[in-house]
Structure formats: C-alpha cells, structure tokens
CSV table of C-alpha atoms (C1' of nucleotides) in Angstrom, one decimal:
chain,number,residue,atom,x,y,z
A,1,MET,CA,17.9,25.6,8.5
A,2,PRO,CA,19.8,23.2,6.3
A,3,ARG,CA,20.5,24.8,2.9
A,4,LYS,CA,19.5,22.5,0.1
A,5,ARG,CA,22.1,21.3,-2.2
A,6,SER,CA,20.9,23.0,-5.4
A,7,ILE,CA,21.1,21.4,-8.7
A,8,SER,CA,19.9,24.1,-10.9
A,9,PRO,CA,22.6,26.3,-12.7
A,10,ARG,CA,24.2,29.0,-10.8
A,11,LYS,CA,23.5,31.5,-13.5
A,12,LEU,CA,22.1,31.4,-17.0
A,13,PRO,CA,24.5,32.1,-20.0
A,14,LYS,CA,23.5,35.4,-21.5
A,15,GLN,CA,26.0,35.8,-24.1
A,16,GLU,CA,27.0,33.5,-27.2
A,17,ARG,CA,30.7,32.7,-25.8
A,18,SER,CA,29.2,31.6,-22.4
A,19,ARG,CA,26.6,29.3,-24.1
A,20,ILE,CA,29.6,27.7,-26.0
A,21,THR,CA,31.4,27.3,-22.6
A,22,VAL,CA,28.4,25.6,-20.9
A,23,GLU,CA,28.3,23.3,-24.0
A,24,ALA,CA,31.9,22.5,-23.8
A,25,ILE,CA,31.6,21.6,-20.3
A,26,LEU,CA,28.7,19.0,-21.0
A,27,GLU,CA,30.4,17.8,-23.9
A,28,ALA,CA,33.6,17.1,-21.9
A,29,THR,CA,31.9,15.5,-19.1
A,30,THR,CA,30.1,13.2,-21.7
A,31,ARG,CA,33.4,12.3,-23.3
A,32,ILE,CA,35.2,11.6,-19.8
A,33,LEU,CA,32.2,9.6,-18.6
A,34,THR,CA,31.9,7.3,-21.7
A,35,GLU,CA,35.9,7.0,-22.0
A,36,GLU,CA,37.1,7.1,-18.7
A,37,GLY,CA,34.4,6.4,-16.1
A,38,TYR,CA,32.6,8.1,-13.5
A,39,ASP,CA,35.5,8.0,-10.9
A,40,LYS,CA,37.7,10.0,-13.4
A,41,ALA,CA,35.2,12.7,-13.9
A,42,SER,CA,36.5,15.3,-11.3
A,43,THR,CA,35.5,19.0,-11.8
A,44,ASN,CA,39.2,19.8,-12.5
A,45,HIS,CA,39.4,17.3,-15.1
A,46,ILE,CA,36.3,18.3,-16.8
A,47,ALA,CA,37.5,21.9,-16.9
A,48,GLU,CA,40.7,20.7,-18.3
A,49,ARG,CA,39.1,18.5,-21.1
A,50,ALA,CA,36.6,21.2,-21.8
A,51,GLY,CA,39.5,23.7,-22.5
A,52,ILE,CA,38.3,26.1,-19.9
A,53,GLY,CA,39.5,27.4,-16.4
A,54,ILE,CA,38.0,25.6,-13.3
A,55,GLY,CA,36.5,28.8,-12.2
A,56,SER,CA,34.5,29.2,-15.3
A,57,LEU,CA,32.9,25.9,-14.6
A,58,TYR,CA,31.6,27.1,-11.4
A,59,GLN,CA,29.9,30.2,-12.9
A,60,TYR,CA,27.4,28.0,-14.3
A,61,PHE,CA,27.3,24.9,-12.3
A,62,PRO,CA,26.9,25.2,-8.3
A,63,ASN,CA,28.6,21.8,-8.0
A,64,LYS,CA,29.5,18.6,-9.7
A,65,GLU,CA,26.2,16.9,-9.0
A,66,SER,CA,24.5,19.4,-11.2
A,67,ILE,CA,26.7,18.8,-14.2
A,68,VAL,CA,25.7,15.0,-14.0
A,69,ALA,CA,22.1,15.9,-13.5
A,70,ALA,CA,22.0,18.2,-16.6
A,71,LEU,CA,23.6,15.3,-18.7
A,72,MET,CA,21.0,12.9,-17.2
A,73,GLU,CA,18.1,15.1,-18.0
A,74,GLN,CA,19.3,15.8,-21.5
A,75,HIS,CA,20.0,12.1,-22.3
A,76,SER,CA,16.6,11.0,-20.6
A,77,ASN,CA,14.7,13.4,-22.7
A,78,GLU,CA,16.4,12.3,-25.9
A,79,ILE,CA,15.4,8.7,-25.2
A,80,ALA,CA,11.8,9.5,-24.1
A,81,GLU,CA,11.2,11.6,-27.3
A,82,ILE,CA,12.4,8.8,-29.4
A,83,VAL,CA,10.0,6.2,-28.1
A,84,GLU,CA,7.0,8.8,-27.7
A,85,SER,CA,7.2,10.1,-31.1
A,86,LYS,CA,7.4,6.5,-32.6
A,87,LEU,CA,4.5,5.3,-30.5
A,88,SER,CA,2.0,8.3,-30.5
A,89,HIS,CA,1.0,7.6,-33.9
A,90,LEU,CA,0.0,4.0,-33.2
A,91,PHE,CA,-2.5,4.3,-30.4
A,92,ASP,CA,-5.2,2.8,-32.6
A,93,ARG,CA,-3.1,0.1,-34.1
A,94,PRO,CA,-3.5,-3.5,-32.8
A,95,ILE,CA,-0.7,-4.9,-30.4
A,96,GLU,CA,0.9,-7.1,-33.3
A,97,MET,CA,2.0,-3.9,-34.8
A,98,VAL,CA,2.7,-1.9,-31.7
A,99,ILE,CA,5.1,-4.2,-29.9
A,100,PRO,CA,7.5,-4.6,-32.6
A,101,GLU,CA,7.7,-0.8,-33.2
A,102,LEU,CA,8.1,-0.2,-29.4
A,103,ILE,CA,11.1,-2.7,-29.5
A,104,LYS,CA,12.7,-1.1,-32.4
A,105,ALA,CA,12.3,2.5,-30.7
A,106,ALA,CA,13.9,1.1,-27.5
A,107,ILE,CA,16.8,-0.2,-29.5
A,108,ALA,CA,17.3,2.8,-31.5
A,109,ALA,CA,17.2,4.9,-28.2
A,110,HIS,CA,19.9,2.8,-26.7
A,111,ALA,CA,21.9,3.1,-29.7
A,112,ILE,CA,22.3,6.9,-29.6
A,113,ASN,CA,25.3,6.6,-26.9
A,114,PRO,CA,25.2,3.0,-25.4
A,115,ARG,CA,28.2,3.6,-23.1
A,116,LEU,CA,27.0,6.9,-21.8
A,117,HIS,CA,23.6,5.3,-21.0
A,118,GLN,CA,25.4,2.4,-19.2
A,119,VAL,CA,27.5,4.8,-17.2
A,120,LEU,CA,24.5,7.0,-16.3
A,121,ASN,CA,22.5,3.9,-15.3
A,122,GLU,CA,25.1,1.8,-13.5
A,123,GLU,CA,28.0,3.9,-12.3
A,124,ILE,CA,26.6,7.0,-10.8
A,125,PRO,CA,26.1,6.8,-7.0
A,126,GLN,CA,22.5,6.5,-5.8
A,127,SER,CA,22.8,9.6,-3.9
A,128,GLU,CA,23.4,11.8,-7.0
A,129,ARG,CA,21.2,9.8,-9.3
A,130,LEU,CA,17.9,11.8,-8.6
A,131,GLN,CA,14.6,10.7,-10.2
A,132,GLN,CA,15.6,12.4,-13.5
A,133,MET,CA,16.8,9.4,-15.0
A,134,GLN,CA,13.7,7.2,-14.3
A,135,GLN,CA,11.6,10.0,-15.5
A,136,ALA,CA,11.9,8.8,-18.9
A,137,GLU,CA,10.8,5.3,-17.9
A,138,LYS,CA,7.9,6.7,-16.0
A,139,ARG,CA,6.9,8.7,-19.3
A,140,ILE,CA,7.1,5.6,-21.2
A,141,ALA,CA,5.3,3.4,-18.6
A,142,GLY,CA,2.4,6.1,-18.8
A,143,LEU,CA,2.2,5.6,-22.3
A,144,LEU,CA,2.2,1.8,-22.0
A,145,ARG,CA,-0.6,2.0,-19.5
A,146,ALA,CA,-2.8,4.1,-21.6
A,147,TYR,CA,-2.4,1.8,-24.5
A,148,LEU,CA,-3.3,-1.2,-22.5
A,149,GLU,CA,-6.3,0.4,-21.2
A,150,ARG,CA,-7.5,1.5,-24.7
A,151,TRP,CA,-7.3,-2.1,-25.9
A,152,ASN,CA,-8.7,-3.5,-22.7
A,153,ASP,CA,-11.3,-5.6,-24.6
A,154,ASP,CA,-8.5,-7.7,-26.4
A,155,ILE,CA,-5.9,-7.8,-24.0
A,156,HIS,CA,-7.6,-7.9,-20.4
A,157,PRO,CA,-4.4,-8.3,-18.3
A,158,ARG,CA,-4.9,-9.9,-14.8
A,159,ASN,CA,-3.2,-6.9,-13.2
A,160,LEU,CA,-2.6,-3.8,-15.1
A,161,GLU,CA,0.1,-2.3,-12.8
A,162,MET,CA,2.1,-5.5,-12.8
A,163,THR,CA,1.6,-6.0,-16.7
A,164,VAL,CA,3.1,-2.3,-17.3
A,165,PHE,CA,5.9,-3.1,-15.0
A,166,ILE,CA,6.8,-6.4,-16.7
A,167,LEU,CA,6.5,-4.9,-20.2
A,168,GLY,CA,8.6,-1.8,-19.4
A,169,ARG,CA,11.2,-3.6,-17.5
A,170,THR,CA,11.6,-6.5,-20.1
A,171,VAL,CA,11.9,-4.2,-23.1
A,172,GLU,CA,14.3,-1.8,-21.3
A,173,SER,CA,16.5,-4.5,-20.0
A,174,LEU,CA,16.9,-6.8,-23.0
A,175,CYS,CA,17.6,-3.9,-25.3
A,176,HIS,CA,20.0,-2.3,-23.0
A,177,SER,CA,21.8,-5.5,-22.4
A,178,ALA,CA,21.8,-6.6,-26.0
A,179,VAL,CA,23.1,-3.2,-27.3
A,180,LEU,CA,26.1,-3.6,-24.8
A,181,GLU,CA,26.8,-7.3,-24.6
A,182,HIS,CA,25.5,-8.7,-27.9
A,183,PRO,CA,25.8,-6.1,-30.9
A,184,ASP,CA,25.7,-9.1,-33.2
A,185,PHE,CA,22.1,-9.7,-32.1
A,186,ILE,CA,21.1,-6.2,-33.2
A,187,THR,CA,22.5,-6.5,-36.7
A,188,ASN,CA,19.8,-8.4,-38.2
A,189,SER,CA,16.2,-8.4,-37.1
A,190,GLN,CA,15.9,-11.6,-35.3
A,191,PHE,CA,16.4,-10.3,-32.0
A,192,GLU,CA,13.6,-7.8,-32.5
A,193,ARG,CA,11.4,-10.6,-33.5
A,194,GLU,CA,12.1,-12.9,-30.5
A,195,VAL,CA,11.5,-10.2,-28.0
A,196,SER,CA,8.4,-9.4,-29.9
A,197,ASP,CA,7.3,-13.1,-29.6
A,198,LEU,CA,8.2,-13.0,-26.1
A,199,LEU,CA,5.7,-10.1,-25.3
A,200,LEU,CA,3.1,-10.8,-27.8
A,201,PHE,CA,2.4,-14.5,-26.6
A,202,TYR,CA,2.2,-13.1,-23.1
A,203,LEU,CA,-0.2,-10.3,-23.7
A,204,LYS,CA,-2.3,-12.4,-26.1
A,205,ARG,CA,-2.6,-15.3,-23.8
A,206,THR,CA,-6.4,-16.5,-23.2
A,207,ASN,CA,-7.1,-18.1,-20.0
B,1,MET,CA,57.0,-4.2,-16.9
B,2,PRO,CA,53.7,-2.7,-15.3
B,3,ARG,CA,53.0,-4.7,-12.1
B,4,LYS,CA,49.5,-6.1,-12.2
B,5,ARG,CA,47.2,-4.6,-9.4
B,6,SER,CA,46.5,-7.8,-7.4
B,7,ILE,CA,43.2,-8.8,-6.3
B,8,SER,CA,44.1,-11.7,-4.1
B,9,PRO,CA,44.6,-11.3,-0.5
B,10,ARG,CA,48.0,-10.1,0.8
B,11,LYS,CA,48.5,-12.9,3.3
B,12,LEU,CA,46.3,-15.7,4.5
B,13,PRO,CA,45.1,-15.6,8.2
B,14,LYS,CA,46.5,-18.6,10.1
B,15,GLN,CA,45.3,-17.9,13.5
B,16,GLU,CA,41.8,-17.8,14.8
B,17,ARG,CA,41.9,-14.0,15.8
B,18,SER,CA,42.9,-12.9,12.2
B,19,ARG,CA,40.2,-14.9,10.7
B,20,ILE,CA,38.0,-13.0,12.8
B,21,THR,CA,39.7,-9.6,11.7
B,22,VAL,CA,39.1,-10.6,8.0
B,23,GLU,CA,35.5,-11.3,8.8
B,24,ALA,CA,34.9,-8.0,10.5
B,25,ILE,CA,36.3,-6.3,7.4
B,26,LEU,CA,34.0,-8.0,5.1
B,27,GLU,CA,31.1,-7.5,7.4
B,28,ALA,CA,31.7,-3.6,7.9
B,29,THR,CA,32.1,-3.2,4.2
B,30,THR,CA,28.8,-4.9,3.7
B,31,ARG,CA,27.3,-2.7,6.2
B,32,ILE,CA,28.7,0.4,4.8
B,33,LEU,CA,27.7,-0.5,1.2
B,34,THR,CA,24.3,-1.2,2.1
B,35,GLU,CA,23.6,1.7,4.7
B,36,GLU,CA,25.8,4.4,3.2
B,37,GLY,CA,26.6,3.8,-0.3
B,38,TYR,CA,29.8,2.8,-2.3
B,39,ASP,CA,31.3,6.5,-2.2
B,40,LYS,CA,31.3,6.5,1.6
B,41,ALA,CA,33.4,3.1,1.6
B,42,SER,CA,36.7,4.4,2.3
B,43,THR,CA,39.5,2.1,3.6
B,44,ASN,CA,39.9,4.3,6.8
B,45,HIS,CA,36.0,4.1,7.4
B,46,ILE,CA,35.9,0.5,6.7
B,47,ALA,CA,38.7,-0.2,9.5
B,48,GLU,CA,36.9,2.2,11.8
B,49,ARG,CA,33.5,0.4,11.6
B,50,ALA,CA,35.3,-3.0,11.8
B,51,GLY,CA,36.7,-1.8,14.9
B,52,ILE,CA,40.4,-2.5,13.8
B,53,GLY,CA,43.4,-0.2,12.8
B,54,ILE,CA,43.7,0.8,9.1
B,55,GLY,CA,47.1,-1.3,9.2
B,56,SER,CA,45.5,-4.5,10.1
B,57,LEU,CA,43.2,-4.0,7.1
B,58,TYR,CA,46.0,-3.8,4.8
B,59,GLN,CA,47.6,-7.0,6.3
B,60,TYR,CA,45.0,-9.1,4.4
B,61,PHE,CA,43.8,-7.0,1.5
B,62,PRO,CA,46.4,-5.4,-0.8
B,63,ASN,CA,44.1,-2.7,-1.8
B,64,LYS,CA,40.5,-1.3,-1.6
B,65,GLU,CA,39.6,-2.9,-4.8
B,66,SER,CA,40.2,-6.5,-3.4
B,67,ILE,CA,37.8,-6.0,-0.4
B,68,VAL,CA,34.9,-5.3,-2.9
B,69,ALA,CA,36.0,-8.0,-5.0
B,70,ALA,CA,36.0,-10.6,-2.3
B,71,LEU,CA,32.4,-9.4,-1.3
B,72,MET,CA,31.4,-9.9,-4.8
B,73,GLU,CA,32.8,-13.5,-5.0
B,74,GLN,CA,30.9,-14.3,-1.9
B,75,HIS,CA,27.7,-12.9,-2.8
B,76,SER,CA,27.9,-14.2,-6.3
B,77,ASN,CA,28.4,-17.7,-5.2
B,78,GLU,CA,25.5,-17.5,-2.8
B,79,ILE,CA,23.3,-16.6,-5.4
B,80,ALA,CA,24.6,-19.2,-7.9
B,81,GLU,CA,24.4,-22.0,-5.4
B,82,ILE,CA,20.8,-21.2,-4.5
B,83,VAL,CA,19.7,-21.3,-8.3
B,84,GLU,CA,21.9,-24.4,-9.0
B,85,SER,CA,20.7,-26.4,-5.9
B,86,LYS,CA,17.1,-25.8,-6.8
B,87,LEU,CA,17.6,-26.6,-10.5
B,88,SER,CA,19.9,-29.6,-10.5
B,89,HIS,CA,17.0,-31.8,-9.3
B,90,LEU,CA,14.8,-30.8,-12.3
B,91,PHE,CA,16.8,-31.7,-15.2
B,92,ASP,CA,14.4,-34.3,-16.3
B,93,ARG,CA,11.1,-32.5,-15.4
B,94,PRO,CA,9.1,-30.6,-18.1
B,95,ILE,CA,9.4,-26.9,-18.6
B,96,GLU,CA,6.0,-26.1,-16.9
B,97,MET,CA,7.5,-27.2,-13.8
B,98,VAL,CA,11.2,-25.9,-14.0
B,99,ILE,CA,10.3,-22.2,-15.1
B,100,PRO,CA,8.3,-21.5,-12.0
B,101,GLU,CA,11.0,-22.9,-9.8
B,102,LEU,CA,13.6,-21.0,-11.7
B,103,ILE,CA,11.7,-17.8,-10.8
B,104,LYS,CA,11.1,-18.7,-7.3
B,105,ALA,CA,14.9,-19.4,-6.9
B,106,ALA,CA,15.8,-16.2,-8.4
B,107,ILE,CA,13.5,-14.1,-6.2
B,108,ALA,CA,14.9,-16.0,-3.2
B,109,ALA,CA,18.4,-15.3,-4.3
B,110,HIS,CA,17.7,-11.5,-4.5
B,111,ALA,CA,16.0,-11.4,-1.3
B,112,ILE,CA,19.2,-12.4,0.6
B,113,ASN,CA,20.3,-8.8,0.7
B,114,PRO,CA,18.6,-6.8,-2.0
B,115,ARG,CA,20.3,-3.6,-1.2
B,116,LEU,CA,23.8,-5.3,-1.3
B,117,HIS,CA,23.0,-6.8,-4.7
B,118,GLN,CA,21.8,-3.3,-6.0
B,119,VAL,CA,25.0,-1.5,-4.7
B,120,LEU,CA,27.2,-4.3,-6.2
B,121,ASN,CA,25.4,-4.3,-9.3
B,122,GLU,CA,24.7,-0.6,-9.8
B,123,GLU,CA,27.3,1.5,-8.0
B,124,ILE,CA,30.4,0.0,-8.3
B,125,PRO,CA,32.9,1.6,-10.9
B,126,GLN,CA,33.2,-0.5,-14.1
B,127,SER,CA,37.0,-0.7,-13.7
B,128,GLU,CA,36.7,-2.5,-10.3
B,129,ARG,CA,33.6,-4.6,-11.3
B,130,LEU,CA,35.6,-7.6,-12.8
B,131,GLN,CA,34.1,-10.5,-14.2
B,132,GLN,CA,33.5,-12.0,-10.9
B,133,MET,CA,29.9,-10.5,-10.6
B,134,GLN,CA,28.7,-11.8,-13.9
B,135,GLN,CA,30.2,-15.2,-13.1
B,136,ALA,CA,27.0,-16.2,-11.3
B,137,GLU,CA,25.1,-15.3,-14.4
B,138,LYS,CA,27.4,-17.3,-16.6
B,139,ARG,CA,27.1,-20.3,-14.5
B,140,ILE,CA,23.4,-20.1,-14.6
B,141,ALA,CA,23.3,-19.4,-18.2
B,142,GLY,CA,25.3,-22.5,-18.7
B,143,LEU,CA,22.6,-24.6,-16.7
B,144,LEU,CA,19.8,-23.1,-18.9
B,145,ARG,CA,21.7,-23.8,-22.2
B,146,ALA,CA,22.0,-27.3,-21.0
B,147,TYR,CA,18.5,-27.7,-20.0
B,148,LEU,CA,17.2,-26.2,-23.3
B,149,GLU,CA,19.5,-28.7,-25.2
B,150,ARG,CA,18.2,-31.8,-23.2
B,151,TRP,CA,14.4,-30.8,-24.1
B,152,ASN,CA,15.4,-29.9,-27.7
B,153,ASP,CA,12.6,-31.9,-29.1
B,154,ASP,CA,9.9,-30.1,-27.3
B,155,ILE,CA,11.2,-26.5,-27.3
B,156,HIS,CA,13.2,-26.3,-30.5
B,157,PRO,CA,14.3,-22.5,-29.9
B,158,ARG,CA,15.2,-20.6,-33.4
B,159,ASN,CA,18.4,-19.7,-31.8
B,160,LEU,CA,19.6,-21.3,-28.7
B,161,GLU,CA,22.3,-18.6,-27.7
B,162,MET,CA,19.5,-15.7,-28.2
B,163,THR,CA,17.1,-17.8,-26.1
B,164,VAL,CA,19.4,-18.4,-23.2
B,165,PHE,CA,20.2,-14.7,-23.2
B,166,ILE,CA,16.6,-13.8,-23.3
B,167,LEU,CA,15.7,-16.1,-20.6
B,168,GLY,CA,18.7,-15.2,-18.3
B,169,ARG,CA,18.4,-11.3,-18.5
B,170,THR,CA,14.5,-11.5,-18.1
B,171,VAL,CA,14.5,-13.5,-15.1
B,172,GLU,CA,17.5,-11.4,-13.4
B,173,SER,CA,16.1,-8.0,-14.5
B,174,LEU,CA,12.5,-8.6,-13.4
B,175,CYS,CA,13.3,-10.2,-10.0
B,176,HIS,CA,15.8,-7.5,-9.4
B,177,SER,CA,13.7,-4.7,-10.1
B,178,ALA,CA,10.5,-6.3,-8.4
B,179,VAL,CA,12.5,-7.0,-5.1
B,180,LEU,CA,13.7,-3.3,-5.0
B,181,GLU,CA,10.9,-1.4,-6.5
B,182,HIS,CA,7.8,-3.5,-5.8
B,183,PRO,CA,8.1,-5.5,-2.8
B,184,ASP,CA,4.2,-5.7,-2.8
B,185,PHE,CA,4.5,-7.7,-5.9
B,186,ILE,CA,6.4,-10.3,-4.2
B,187,THR,CA,4.2,-11.1,-1.1
B,188,ASN,CA,1.6,-13.0,-2.9
B,189,SER,CA,2.6,-15.5,-5.9
B,190,GLN,CA,1.0,-13.6,-8.7
B,191,PHE,CA,4.1,-12.1,-9.9
B,192,GLU,CA,5.9,-15.6,-10.1
B,193,ARG,CA,2.9,-16.7,-12.1
B,194,GLU,CA,3.0,-13.8,-14.5
B,195,VAL,CA,6.8,-14.1,-15.1
B,196,SER,CA,6.4,-17.8,-15.6
B,197,ASP,CA,3.5,-17.3,-18.3
B,198,LEU,CA,5.8,-14.6,-19.9
B,199,LEU,CA,8.4,-17.3,-20.5
B,200,LEU,CA,6.4,-20.4,-20.8
B,201,PHE,CA,4.1,-19.1,-23.6
B,202,TYR,CA,7.4,-17.8,-25.3
B,203,LEU,CA,9.4,-21.1,-25.0
B,204,LYS,CA,6.4,-23.2,-26.0
B,205,ARG,CA,5.3,-21.3,-29.0
B,206,THR,CA,5.0,-23.3,-32.2
B,207,ASN,CA,5.5,-22.0,-35.6
C,1,DA,C1',34.5,57.4,-23.9
C,2,DT,C1',32.8,55.6,-19.9
C,3,DA,C1',30.4,52.7,-16.9
C,4,DT,C1',28.2,48.5,-16.0
C,5,DT,C1',27.6,44.0,-16.7
C,6,DA,C1',29.0,39.4,-18.1
C,7,DT,C1',32.7,36.3,-18.6
C,8,DA,C1',37.0,34.0,-17.8
C,9,DT,C1',40.8,32.7,-14.8
C,10,DG,C1',43.9,29.6,-11.9
C,11,DA,C1',46.6,29.9,-7.6
C,12,DG,C1',45.2,28.4,-3.4
C,13,DT,C1',42.5,25.8,0.5
C,14,DA,C1',40.7,22.5,3.6
C,15,DA,C1',39.2,18.1,3.5
C,16,DT,C1',39.6,13.4,2.2
C,17,DT,C1',41.7,9.7,0.1
C,18,DG,C1',44.6,5.0,-0.4
C,19,DC,C1',48.1,3.2,1.6
C,20,DT,C1',53.2,2.6,4.1
C,21,DC,C1',56.1,1.6,7.7
C,22,DG,C1',58.0,1.5,12.1
C,23,DT,C1',56.9,-0.4,16.2
C,24,DA,C1',54.4,-2.9,19.7
C,25,DT,C1',51.7,-7.0,21.2
C,26,DT,C1',50.3,-11.8,21.2
C,27,DT,C1',50.8,-16.5,20.0
C,28,DG,C1',52.4,-21.1,19.6
C,29,DA,C1',56.4,-24.3,19.1
C,30,DG,C1',60.6,-26.1,21.1
D,1,DC,C1',61.0,-19.6,29.4
D,2,DT,C1',62.5,-18.3,24.9
D,3,DC,C1',62.3,-16.6,20.6
D,4,DA,C1',60.7,-16.2,15.9
D,5,DA,C1',56.5,-15.9,13.6
D,6,DA,C1',51.9,-13.8,13.3
D,7,DT,C1',49.1,-10.2,14.3
D,8,DA,C1',47.8,-5.3,15.6
D,9,DC,C1',48.3,-0.6,15.2
D,10,DG,C1',47.9,4.3,13.8
D,11,DA,C1',50.6,8.7,12.8
D,12,DG,C1',51.4,10.4,8.8
D,13,DC,C1',52.5,11.1,3.6
D,14,DA,C1',51.6,12.1,-1.2
D,15,DA,C1',48.0,12.7,-4.0
D,16,DT,C1',43.4,14.1,-5.2
D,17,DT,C1',39.3,16.2,-4.3
D,18,DA,C1',35.4,19.9,-4.6
D,19,DC,C1',35.3,24.4,-4.5
D,20,DT,C1',36.3,29.9,-3.4
D,21,DC,C1',37.8,34.3,-4.4
D,22,DA,C1',40.5,38.1,-5.9
D,23,DT,C1',41.6,39.7,-10.1
D,24,DA,C1',41.6,40.5,-15.1
D,25,DT,C1',39.3,40.8,-19.7
D,26,DA,C1',35.7,41.2,-22.9
D,27,DA,C1',31.1,42.8,-24.3
D,28,DT,C1',27.2,46.0,-24.2
D,29,DA,C1',24.8,49.9,-22.9
D,30,DT,C1',24.5,55.0,-22.3
DNA sequence: ATATTATATGAGTAATTGCTCGTATTTGAG
DNA sequence: CTCAAATACGAGCAATTACTCATATAATAT
C-alpha cells in the first residue's frame, strides 16, 4: 500500500506566532523563486531566508512540494479572482465591450508579480506542478464558455470548445509574453487595442 | 577574473567511435527528458542510459549544461528549418495562402517530438536556457517581418513590431498547446482553419 | 503553580549530485 | 611493429539535498 505523498500542511498553526512563521516561509519562497530561480529553492535555503530553523519549516509543511503547491494555489486564486470580478458584471454586455475588459484584466493579473508567474509556469518540474495552476485557467475557460453560449445568436462559433480554447490560450499567452518581454507595449493602450481587434474580428466574422 | 562557464564541447570527436558516443549521449538525454523529466537527468544517469562511462561523457561535454544546450540548438534548428523551408517559396504569395501554410508548418514542427519541446520550453531552469531556444523564434520573427514589409501596401499594420510579436506568439502558443492538450483538434483541419481565420481577419482589417 | 499543548531549533543522516583524475584500451600513422 | 594520440573507464570526492529527531522554550489551561 503506497502511502500517498501528501501536499496538505502537516499541522495547522493555532497561535499567532506560528501564523507569522508560515507566512515567513511562503514569503521567503516567493523571494527566492523570483530572485534566484527554482533550483536555488532548497528547503534549507528557504528556512534561512525566512529567518527560522529548518525544523520549524517541517512543522507546517510535510515536504518541499507542498510549499510550492501552497504558493501556486495562492497565486492562482489571485489571478482568477481578478478576472472573475471584472467579468462577472459584464455578462449581458456585448462582446465589443467584454473583450477589451478581459484583456485589461489579464494584463492586470499578470502584472501582480510577473516573474513569480513565469517561474511558477515555466520552471517547476511537471511532477510537482499539479493541476492547481491550470485551475485558474479552467475557471476562466468556464466563464468564457458560458458567455459565448449566452450570446450564441450573435456569435455562433463553428466549434464552441475550440473557440474557448483559442480565446483563452491567446489572451493568456499574449499577456504573459508581453508583460515579460515587451513592457513597452503595455504602457500605452495600443497593445490592448490590437489584441482586442485580433479576437473581435475573429468572433464577429460572418460566413 | 571569473572564468566563464563554457557551453561548447570540451573536445571534438575525431574518430568514428567517439562520434557514436556523442550521439548516444544526446539520444539518452532526449529519452530521459521525454520519459522521466528534467530533474531525473543527472549526468550519471545519462551516462548509464547511454551505455558509456561517466568519464567518457566529460570527454566531450564540459558540464551538464552544455548537453542540454546542444539538444536545444539541435531541436531549435529542426523547427526553424521546417518553417523556413515551407515559407521561403511563398514570399510573393498573398496572405490568404501564406498564413495557412505557416500554421501547418508550425503544427508539423511541434509534432516532431512534442514532449521534448515541452520539457525544453517549460522545465529547464532559466539560468540554463540561454538564448538558443528563442533563436528559432527570432529567425521566424525575422521572416514574418520581412513578409509584412513586402506586402506593406495590402496589410499596413498600425505597428509592425507589435504585429510581428502578436503573430509569432499566437501561432507558437496555439500550436504548442493544441499538440499537447488537444491532439483531437489536430486530426482534422478545422483547427488550422480556425487559427488561420483568427490571424487573417486581423491582418486584413481595414480602418 | 503545574501540567499540557504548541512552537522552535539545528546537528546530523542518508542519498544524490556534478565532476575529476589516474589508468587502461583502442586506433592509426610511420 | 612501435608509439603517440584518441578514446574509454569508473572509483571516489566534495558539495548539496530533503528531511528526522531529540531537546528546549513559550504559551495556555486548570
């Protein structure tokens, strides 16, 4: 009977000081990931930069994997919440209004901590990167699908599933790369405008 | 004077048997990366699966980094060549013909070894992933820019640099994700058609 | 004050890592 | 055949890794 490698915390902090310890661990991990990269994020180093003993770290996290998982869930939720809160009001608005807002939201979400987002997305070994990260994308894909279905009379995509995929991937990929590789694109609103056009002409096409 | 960590081979193979050894090393590394992931690719393990001694490995590669770098350059060249050879004939053809071919080429390029492409793109620590990988994208971006300039009278993008970026990123990202996450999309030609529409309506827009 | 629980600690361990170096074998030129 | 150059080898080292455990301190409850 192979014991599953647990991801959940070893024990929950009950006093204030331990809450601070847990926070320090997550903060230190974030700093290391963004400043030094994933391969420098050893548990010993995390404890050191958090200013705690290595033993304390293992009081609350059963293994290294669970620390990164906690960080992913946190970051993933922040992103999904930004997009969801911006789009939830716009369900009955026409697509010309929704798409630009979606793009603005995606850029804002990526601007929280671009480097952390990059490391979490690109540097974590597959085996550790559970579904947690893609969970945000799933939630957003659900929103998009619901929206497209609600406006079915105006948009009528050839293939709903494929359109949701193209929409989601394009927005995510373009905003992600732009924030990291072309911060100059983001300063004015031209980039938003271009990406909006890309998607709007596609969705509104008639044939 | 800090000695730079070299990437180039320690010595060049001069006899046939050493050429075989070098090939075995690269092949074993590819197999490990695709089957077991980057974090299982230790130099000892590579030598073992290549059927050679660890000492032999270090005859031709100064360090682990250089093995991955060699693999990246190889893979990167294969991809760039596929796309370039397909597009070089089409410089004077209209965009309605070129875009679908570009997408077909991109899908074909990603189909060579999708899992290797994924690991090389998503699992290698930033510090090791030199520019070599993005070199293929740079070459392709150059082609796209030249094409857009040649058809400047028909397409007149608002911002050439931004349009090249959007074009390149969208094609790469959609083909990459589709091959890995939606192989069912690839079997028929509907996906090609959809992505073509996405880009064509954008490029041909008049306003 | 005492007992119980929660929290903190870091020396130590077993495993793995990238890599060296002395030595052995094979090859091809003269 | 001779011999220098090319190639192969792998035991072993220093460094790093994830993680344990015995012990100590602090907070809380009674």
